[in-house]
């Protein structure tokens, strides 16, 4: 099975050398980020950037330990993977609360007419302020100007209170997450994780014999790709290809458990796509080839999907606060619907990106990713 996003896997070093070299580099990045985090002091921006780099390295180590588990000491790999998942989760929560609050407040300002509508997004999910993005005729357009939307007055009245309520709730969560992160970074459990990663930077407990061919790595990477293709096949991409199909919105108005169940397959694809990208990084660590543009664009789109789904859940949770004013509840309801429309737009963008035919030989085989979509 060929992935046209990337060149063929290099031949030469054995599987043990390639895998160990990749893990050494990621462990080095983890330790450097940890040092920068400790040196950041009161500089919150530097601390946040170091924490992001720390999570980035931890994700890649975890993904590699998962995909290539049969080639490593299973007991050691499983324990380290569990501990890195705990650390990543603790460190990510504070950043997630900050980003979620900013997203929701910006959306409230846009919906109430106190902030201009942002520029249209390209297929990759990037804004295009200098030139209009090329959008297909059937692509979902952005929301109409605030002055043309019904209920603007009611939203303006309740928007300020809704924003204040969201700020109180999410700031409290962020403060608790910050305290939890500080406590975790000072715990004996974290120091044990740091020691394990420091050991990984110099020695990798391998189960595969030295000199095993690189094809062993390719076989496990292909397994990660097949799991991704199976998960994408299970997605309702045919439904997502129709703009304004309202599936994300209708299901988002259901109970919390029903909404989570409807979003779960998309979140699983996002997770499997990351594992596939990390496996490709291992295979092509020697030639410096990164993931193809289409895989990167698909990953960013699914990140937008996750962020919008979690923001909608936060708005719905705030709307369930007892004894809030009707205008506040109305503003939160409009905000929830807006974020569920963002979920729908991300699904639309993903199916277009996923079915995009990558460049390749004119008479060559079709891409398996495109075949995976119904």
Short mmCIF file of C-alpha atoms in Angstrom, two decimals:
data_model
loop_
_atom_site.label_atom_id
_atom_site.label_comp_id
_atom_site.label_asym_id
_atom_site.label_seq_id
_atom_site.Cartn_x
_atom_site.Cartn_y
_atom_site.Cartn_z
CA UNK A 1 0.00 0.00 0.00
CA UNK A 2 1.50 3.29 -1.08
CA UNK A 3 0.91 6.68 0.46
CA UNK A 4 1.44 9.30 -2.23
CA UNK A 5 1.75 12.03 0.40
CA UNK A 6 5.24 10.77 1.17
CA UNK A 7 8.11 9.17 -0.74
CA UNK A 8 8.93 5.52 -0.32
CA UNK A 9 10.53 4.55 2.97
CA UNK A 10 14.31 4.78 2.95
CA UNK A 11 16.37 1.65 2.96
CA UNK A 12 19.63 1.16 4.79
CA UNK A 13 19.60 1.33 8.60
CA UNK A 14 17.92 -1.50 10.45
CA UNK A 15 14.58 -1.16 12.19
CA UNK A 16 16.24 -0.95 15.61
CA UNK A 17 18.49 1.94 14.54
CA UNK A 18 15.69 3.94 12.92
CA UNK A 19 13.28 3.47 15.83
CA UNK A 20 15.90 4.15 18.50
CA UNK A 21 17.13 7.26 16.67
CA UNK A 22 13.64 8.72 16.45
CA UNK A 23 12.90 8.05 20.13
CA UNK A 24 16.27 9.53 21.12
CA UNK A 25 15.43 12.77 19.30
CA UNK A 26 11.96 13.05 20.80
CA UNK A 27 13.30 12.34 24.28
CA UNK A 28 15.89 15.08 23.74
CA UNK A 29 13.15 17.52 22.72
CA UNK A 30 11.17 16.54 25.83
CA UNK A 31 14.12 17.20 28.13
CA UNK A 32 14.98 20.52 26.46
CA UNK A 33 11.38 21.68 26.78
CA UNK A 34 11.36 20.63 30.42
CA UNK A 35 14.50 22.68 31.06
CA UNK A 36 13.01 25.73 29.29
CA UNK A 37 9.83 25.37 31.31
CA UNK A 38 11.83 25.40 34.53
CA UNK A 39 13.82 28.44 33.41
CA UNK A 40 10.76 30.43 32.29
CA UNK A 41 10.00 31.62 35.82
CA UNK A 42 7.30 34.30 35.81
CA UNK A 43 7.29 34.55 32.00
CA UNK A 44 3.91 32.96 31.32
CA UNK A 45 4.30 33.09 27.54
CA UNK A 46 7.61 31.22 27.62
CA UNK A 47 6.18 28.72 30.09
CA UNK A 48 3.17 28.09 27.84
CA UNK A 49 5.39 27.62 24.77
CA UNK A 50 7.65 25.22 26.67
CA UNK A 51 4.62 23.26 27.88
CA UNK A 52 3.34 22.97 24.29
CA UNK A 53 6.73 21.67 23.14
CA UNK A 54 6.76 19.26 26.07
CA UNK A 55 3.33 17.90 25.12
CA UNK A 56 4.36 17.69 21.47
CA UNK A 57 7.35 15.48 22.28
CA UNK A 58 5.31 13.41 24.75
CA UNK A 59 2.62 12.76 22.10
CA UNK A 60 5.19 11.54 19.61
CA UNK A 61 6.86 9.25 22.11
CA UNK A 62 3.47 7.83 23.15
CA UNK A 63 2.36 7.35 19.55
CA UNK A 64 5.60 5.60 18.64
CA UNK A 65 5.41 3.32 21.66
CA UNK A 66 1.85 2.41 20.67
CA UNK A 67 2.38 1.78 16.94
CA UNK A 68 5.67 -0.09 17.28
CA UNK A 69 4.87 -1.84 20.56
CA UNK A 70 5.86 -5.35 19.33
CA UNK A 71 9.38 -4.06 18.60
CA UNK A 72 9.89 -2.72 22.14
CA UNK A 73 9.92 -4.12 25.65
CA UNK A 74 6.12 -4.26 26.18
CA UNK A 75 6.10 -3.81 29.97
CA UNK A 76 8.42 -0.81 29.81
CA UNK A 77 6.62 0.72 26.84
CA UNK A 78 3.13 0.34 28.29
CA UNK A 79 4.11 1.91 31.60
CA UNK A 80 5.87 4.87 29.99
CA UNK A 81 2.99 5.41 27.57
CA UNK A 82 0.50 5.50 30.47
CA UNK A 83 2.59 7.99 32.41
CA UNK A 84 3.09 10.25 29.41
CA UNK A 85 -0.67 10.22 28.77
CA UNK A 86 -1.23 11.34 32.36
CA UNK A 87 1.34 14.13 32.05
CA UNK A 88 0.02 15.36 28.70
CA UNK A 89 -3.53 15.45 30.01
CA UNK A 90 -2.57 17.46 33.10
CA UNK A 91 -0.51 19.98 31.13
CA UNK A 92 -3.07 20.36 28.32
CA UNK A 93 -6.06 21.29 30.47
CA UNK A 94 -4.92 24.82 31.33
CA UNK A 95 -4.17 25.66 27.69
CA UNK A 96 -7.49 24.13 26.60
CA UNK A 97 -9.47 26.30 29.06
CA UNK A 98 -7.66 29.44 27.90
CA UNK A 99 -8.23 28.71 24.21
CA UNK A 100 -11.87 27.70 24.79
CA UNK A 101 -12.66 30.90 26.67
CA UNK A 102 -11.03 33.04 23.98
CA UNK A 103 -12.94 31.19 21.26
CA UNK A 104 -16.30 31.59 22.98
CA UNK A 105 -15.83 35.27 23.83
CA UNK A 106 -14.74 36.04 20.28
CA UNK A 107 -17.79 34.20 18.93
CA UNK A 108 -20.10 36.10 21.28
CA UNK A 109 -18.63 39.41 20.15
CA UNK A 110 -19.02 38.42 16.51
CA UNK A 111 -22.60 37.22 16.95
CA UNK A 112 -23.66 40.32 18.87
CA UNK A 113 -22.18 42.65 16.26
CA UNK A 114 -19.42 44.13 18.41
CA UNK A 115 -16.68 42.49 16.37
CA UNK A 116 -16.35 42.10 12.57
CA UNK A 117 -16.92 38.70 11.03
CA UNK A 118 -13.51 36.97 10.59
CA UNK A 119 -12.03 36.34 7.15
CA UNK A 120 -13.07 33.24 5.27
CA UNK A 121 -11.00 30.12 5.76
CA UNK A 122 -9.16 28.22 3.09
CA UNK A 123 -9.51 24.48 2.63
CA UNK A 124 -6.56 24.04 5.01
CA UNK A 125 -8.35 25.96 7.76
CA UNK A 126 -6.10 29.03 7.59
CA UNK A 127 -7.57 32.50 7.43
CA UNK A 128 -7.00 34.56 4.32
CA UNK A 129 -7.19 38.27 5.22
CA UNK A 130 -5.52 39.63 2.08
CA UNK A 131 -7.39 37.66 -0.57
CA UNK A 132 -10.70 35.85 -0.61
CA UNK A 133 -10.39 32.09 -0.22
CA UNK A 134 -11.40 29.89 -3.11
CA UNK A 135 -14.57 28.17 -1.97
CA UNK A 136 -16.57 25.65 -3.91
CA UNK A 137 -20.04 26.82 -5.04
CA UNK A 138 -21.71 24.39 -2.64
CA UNK A 139 -19.47 25.13 0.34
CA UNK A 140 -21.12 26.54 3.47
CA UNK A 141 -20.81 30.29 3.51
CA UNK A 142 -20.00 32.25 6.63
CA UNK A 143 -22.75 33.61 8.86
CA UNK A 144 -24.58 36.72 7.67
CA UNK A 145 -23.57 40.09 9.11
CA UNK A 146 -24.76 40.62 12.67
CA UNK A 147 -27.04 43.47 11.62
CA UNK A 148 -28.96 41.13 9.32
CA UNK A 149 -29.49 38.35 11.86
CA UNK A 150 -32.75 38.17 13.77
CA UNK A 151 -32.66 38.61 17.50
CA UNK A 152 -29.57 40.82 17.51
CA UNK A 153 -30.98 43.02 20.25
CA UNK A 154 -31.75 40.09 22.54
CA UNK A 155 -28.29 38.64 21.93
CA UNK A 156 -26.62 41.96 22.72
CA UNK A 157 -28.56 42.22 25.98
CA UNK A 158 -27.68 38.71 27.14
CA UNK A 159 -24.27 38.50 25.47
CA UNK A 160 -22.45 40.47 28.15
CA UNK A 161 -23.91 38.35 30.94
CA UNK A 162 -23.27 35.16 29.00
CA UNK A 163 -19.65 36.21 28.47
CA UNK A 164 -19.25 37.01 32.16
CA UNK A 165 -20.70 33.64 33.13
CA UNK A 166 -18.41 31.77 30.74
CA UNK A 167 -15.44 33.76 31.97
CA UNK A 168 -16.18 32.89 35.60
CA UNK A 169 -16.65 29.20 34.89
CA UNK A 170 -13.70 28.71 32.54
CA UNK A 171 -11.35 30.92 34.56
CA UNK A 172 -12.12 28.79 37.61
CA UNK A 173 -11.38 25.64 35.62
CA UNK A 174 -8.17 27.18 34.27
CA UNK A 175 -7.04 28.15 37.77
CA UNK A 176 -7.66 24.63 39.02
CA UNK A 177 -5.86 23.19 36.00
CA UNK A 178 -2.89 25.48 36.63
CA UNK A 179 -2.69 24.36 40.25
CA UNK A 180 -2.96 20.72 39.19
CA UNK A 181 -0.16 21.20 36.65
CA UNK A 182 2.14 22.81 39.22
CA UNK A 183 1.39 20.03 41.68
CA UNK A 184 2.04 17.38 39.03
CA UNK A 185 5.37 18.94 37.97
CA UNK A 186 6.55 18.80 41.56
CA UNK A 187 5.40 15.27 42.26
CA UNK A 188 7.48 12.12 42.58
CA UNK A 189 5.41 10.62 39.76
CA UNK A 190 6.54 13.33 37.36
CA UNK A 191 10.19 12.96 38.36
CA UNK A 192 9.91 9.23 37.64
CA UNK A 193 8.56 10.05 34.17
CA UNK A 194 11.40 12.53 33.57
CA UNK A 195 13.95 9.92 34.64
CA UNK A 196 12.42 7.36 32.27
CA UNK A 197 12.56 9.82 29.36
CA UNK A 198 16.15 10.75 30.26
CA UNK A 199 17.03 7.06 30.04
CA UNK A 200 15.19 6.87 26.72
CA UNK A 201 17.43 9.63 25.37
CA UNK A 202 20.41 7.28 25.61
CA UNK A 203 18.99 3.74 25.58
CA UNK A 204 15.85 2.18 24.08
CA UNK A 205 14.73 -1.23 25.43
CA UNK A 206 14.16 -3.05 22.15
CA UNK A 207 12.57 -6.46 21.71
CA UNK A 208 13.48 -6.76 18.02
CA UNK A 209 16.88 -8.27 17.21
CA UNK A 210 19.63 -5.92 16.13
CA UNK A 211 19.84 -5.48 12.37
CA UNK A 212 16.19 -6.33 11.68
CA UNK A 213 15.23 -4.99 8.23
CA UNK A 214 13.47 -1.66 7.90
CA UNK A 215 10.50 -3.47 6.36
CA UNK A 216 9.53 -4.48 9.90
CA UNK A 217 8.84 -0.83 10.68
CA UNK A 218 6.91 -0.37 7.44
CA UNK A 219 4.63 -3.29 8.31
CA UNK A 220 3.62 -1.77 11.65
CA UNK A 221 3.21 1.67 10.08
CA UNK A 222 0.91 0.14 7.49
CA UNK A 223 -1.17 -1.33 10.31
CA UNK A 224 -1.63 2.18 11.73
CA UNK A 225 -2.72 3.40 8.30
CA UNK A 226 -5.22 0.58 7.89
CA UNK A 227 -6.79 1.34 11.27
CA UNK A 228 -7.14 4.97 10.19
CA UNK A 229 -8.74 4.00 6.87
CA UNK A 230 -11.23 1.73 8.62
CA UNK A 231 -12.20 4.52 11.02
CA UNK A 232 -12.63 7.03 8.17
CA UNK A 233 -14.78 4.55 6.27
CA UNK A 234 -17.15 4.44 9.26
CA UNK A 235 -17.64 8.23 9.19
CA UNK A 236 -20.76 9.67 7.51
CA UNK A 237 -18.70 11.47 4.88
CA UNK A 238 -21.50 11.30 2.33
CA UNK A 239 -23.71 13.21 4.76
CA UNK A 240 -20.91 15.66 5.61
CA UNK A 241 -20.42 16.44 1.91
CA UNK A 242 -23.75 18.30 1.85
CA UNK A 243 -23.42 21.87 3.17
CA UNK A 244 -25.82 22.88 5.91
CA UNK A 245 -26.96 19.30 6.49
CA UNK A 246 -27.55 20.28 10.17
CA UNK A 247 -26.55 16.84 11.46
CA UNK A 248 -23.98 18.28 13.86
CA UNK A 249 -26.46 20.87 15.11
CA UNK A 250 -29.40 18.49 15.57
CA UNK A 251 -27.31 15.94 17.40
CA UNK A 252 -25.71 18.70 19.43
CA UNK A 253 -29.16 19.64 20.75
CA UNK A 254 -29.66 16.10 22.07
CA UNK A 255 -28.57 14.98 25.50
CA UNK A 256 -24.93 15.41 26.42
CA UNK A 257 -24.24 11.68 26.12
CA UNK A 258 -25.85 11.54 22.66
CA UNK A 259 -23.82 14.51 21.46
CA UNK A 260 -20.58 12.95 22.72
CA UNK A 261 -21.44 9.65 21.05
CA UNK A 262 -22.04 11.44 17.75
CA UNK A 263 -18.70 13.29 17.96
CA UNK A 264 -16.70 10.29 19.21
CA UNK A 265 -16.01 8.68 15.78
CA UNK A 266 -14.57 11.95 14.52
CA UNK A 267 -12.37 12.30 17.60
CA UNK A 268 -11.17 8.73 17.08
CA UNK A 269 -10.19 9.51 13.49
CA UNK A 270 -8.26 12.53 14.75
CA UNK A 271 -6.36 10.29 17.18
CA UNK A 272 -5.64 7.64 14.55
CA UNK A 273 -4.54 10.27 12.06
CA UNK A 274 -1.96 11.48 14.55
CA UNK A 275 -0.67 7.95 15.07
CA UNK A 276 -0.41 7.50 11.30
CA UNK A 277 1.52 10.78 10.93
CA UNK A 278 3.91 9.88 13.74
CA UNK A 279 4.52 6.45 12.20
CA UNK A 280 5.37 8.13 8.89
CA UNK A 281 7.77 10.44 10.72
CA UNK A 282 9.58 7.38 12.07
CA UNK A 283 9.81 5.79 8.62
CA UNK A 284 11.15 8.96 7.00
CA UNK A 285 13.22 10.34 9.87
CA UNK A 286 16.38 9.93 7.79
CA UNK A 287 15.27 11.84 4.71
CA UNK A 288 13.51 14.70 6.51
CA UNK A 289 10.23 14.21 4.65
CA UNK A 290 7.31 15.31 6.78
CA UNK A 291 3.63 14.46 6.41
CA UNK A 292 2.05 15.52 3.14
CA UNK A 293 0.04 18.71 2.85
CA UNK A 294 -3.21 16.78 2.74
CA UNK A 295 -2.53 14.87 5.96
CA UNK A 296 -1.49 18.07 7.72
CA UNK A 297 -4.59 19.89 6.48
CA UNK A 298 -6.83 17.01 7.58
CA UNK A 299 -5.23 17.07 11.02
CA UNK A 300 -5.78 20.82 11.43
CA UNK A 301 -9.39 20.45 10.32
CA UNK A 302 -10.05 17.75 12.90
CA UNK A 303 -8.40 19.96 15.53
CA UNK A 304 -10.94 22.65 14.62
CA UNK A 305 -13.69 20.04 14.90
CA UNK A 306 -12.56 19.03 18.39
CA UNK A 307 -12.21 22.65 19.56
CA UNK A 308 -15.66 23.61 18.26
CA UNK A 309 -17.30 20.53 19.80
CA UNK A 310 -15.74 21.24 23.20
CA UNK A 311 -16.66 24.93 22.99
CA UNK A 312 -20.26 24.01 22.20
CA UNK A 313 -20.30 21.66 25.19
CA UNK A 314 -19.00 24.47 27.43
CA UNK A 315 -21.76 26.81 26.19
CA UNK A 316 -24.39 24.14 26.82
CA UNK A 317 -23.02 23.51 30.31
CA UNK A 318 -23.17 27.23 31.11
CA UNK A 319 -26.76 27.38 29.83
CA UNK A 320 -27.71 24.73 32.41
CA UNK A 321 -26.65 27.05 35.24
CA UNK A 322 -29.64 27.48 37.59
CA UNK A 323 -31.54 30.78 37.77
CA UNK A 324 -29.90 32.58 34.86
CA UNK A 325 -31.86 35.30 33.04
CA UNK A 326 -33.76 34.33 29.87
CA UNK A 327 -31.66 36.72 27.77
CA UNK A 328 -28.48 35.06 29.04
CA UNK A 329 -29.85 31.61 28.26
CA UNK A 330 -30.83 32.80 24.78
CA UNK A 331 -27.34 34.16 24.09
CA UNK A 332 -25.78 30.90 25.25
CA UNK A 333 -28.16 28.93 23.04
CA UNK A 334 -27.20 30.99 19.99
CA UNK A 335 -23.54 30.53 20.90
CA UNK A 336 -24.02 26.77 21.21
CA UNK A 337 -25.68 26.62 17.79
CA UNK A 338 -22.88 28.71 16.28
CA UNK A 339 -20.22 26.31 17.57
CA UNK A 340 -22.17 23.27 16.35
CA UNK A 341 -22.27 24.92 12.92
CA UNK A 342 -18.48 25.18 13.22
CA UNK A 343 -18.42 21.45 13.89
CA UNK A 344 -20.46 20.89 10.74
CA UNK A 345 -18.16 23.18 8.72
CA UNK A 346 -15.10 21.27 9.93
CA UNK A 347 -16.67 17.98 8.85
CA UNK A 348 -17.45 19.45 5.45
CA UNK A 349 -13.86 20.67 5.09
CA UNK A 350 -12.45 17.32 6.23
CA UNK A 351 -14.38 15.28 3.68
CA UNK A 352 -13.24 17.64 0.90
CA UNK A 353 -9.62 17.45 2.03
CA UNK A 354 -9.70 13.69 2.54
CA UNK A 355 -11.13 12.95 -0.90
CA UNK A 356 -8.71 15.31 -2.61
CA UNK A 357 -6.53 13.38 -5.07
CA UNK A 358 -2.85 13.91 -4.23
CA UNK A 359 -0.33 14.53 -7.01
CA UNK A 360 1.14 11.37 -8.47
CA UNK A 361 1.82 9.51 -11.69
CA UNK A 362 -1.06 9.99 -14.17
CA UNK A 363 -1.50 6.26 -14.64
CA UNK A 364 -0.53 5.26 -11.13
CA UNK A 365 -2.76 3.63 -8.53
CA UNK A 366 -5.46 5.67 -6.88
CA UNK A 367 -4.88 6.82 -3.34
CA UNK A 368 -6.32 4.52 -0.70
CA UNK A 369 -7.46 7.54 1.36
CA UNK A 370 -9.82 8.58 -1.41
CA UNK A 371 -11.09 5.02 -1.73
CA UNK A 372 -11.88 4.94 1.95
CA UNK A 373 -14.60 7.57 1.62
CA UNK A 374 -18.08 6.39 0.64
#
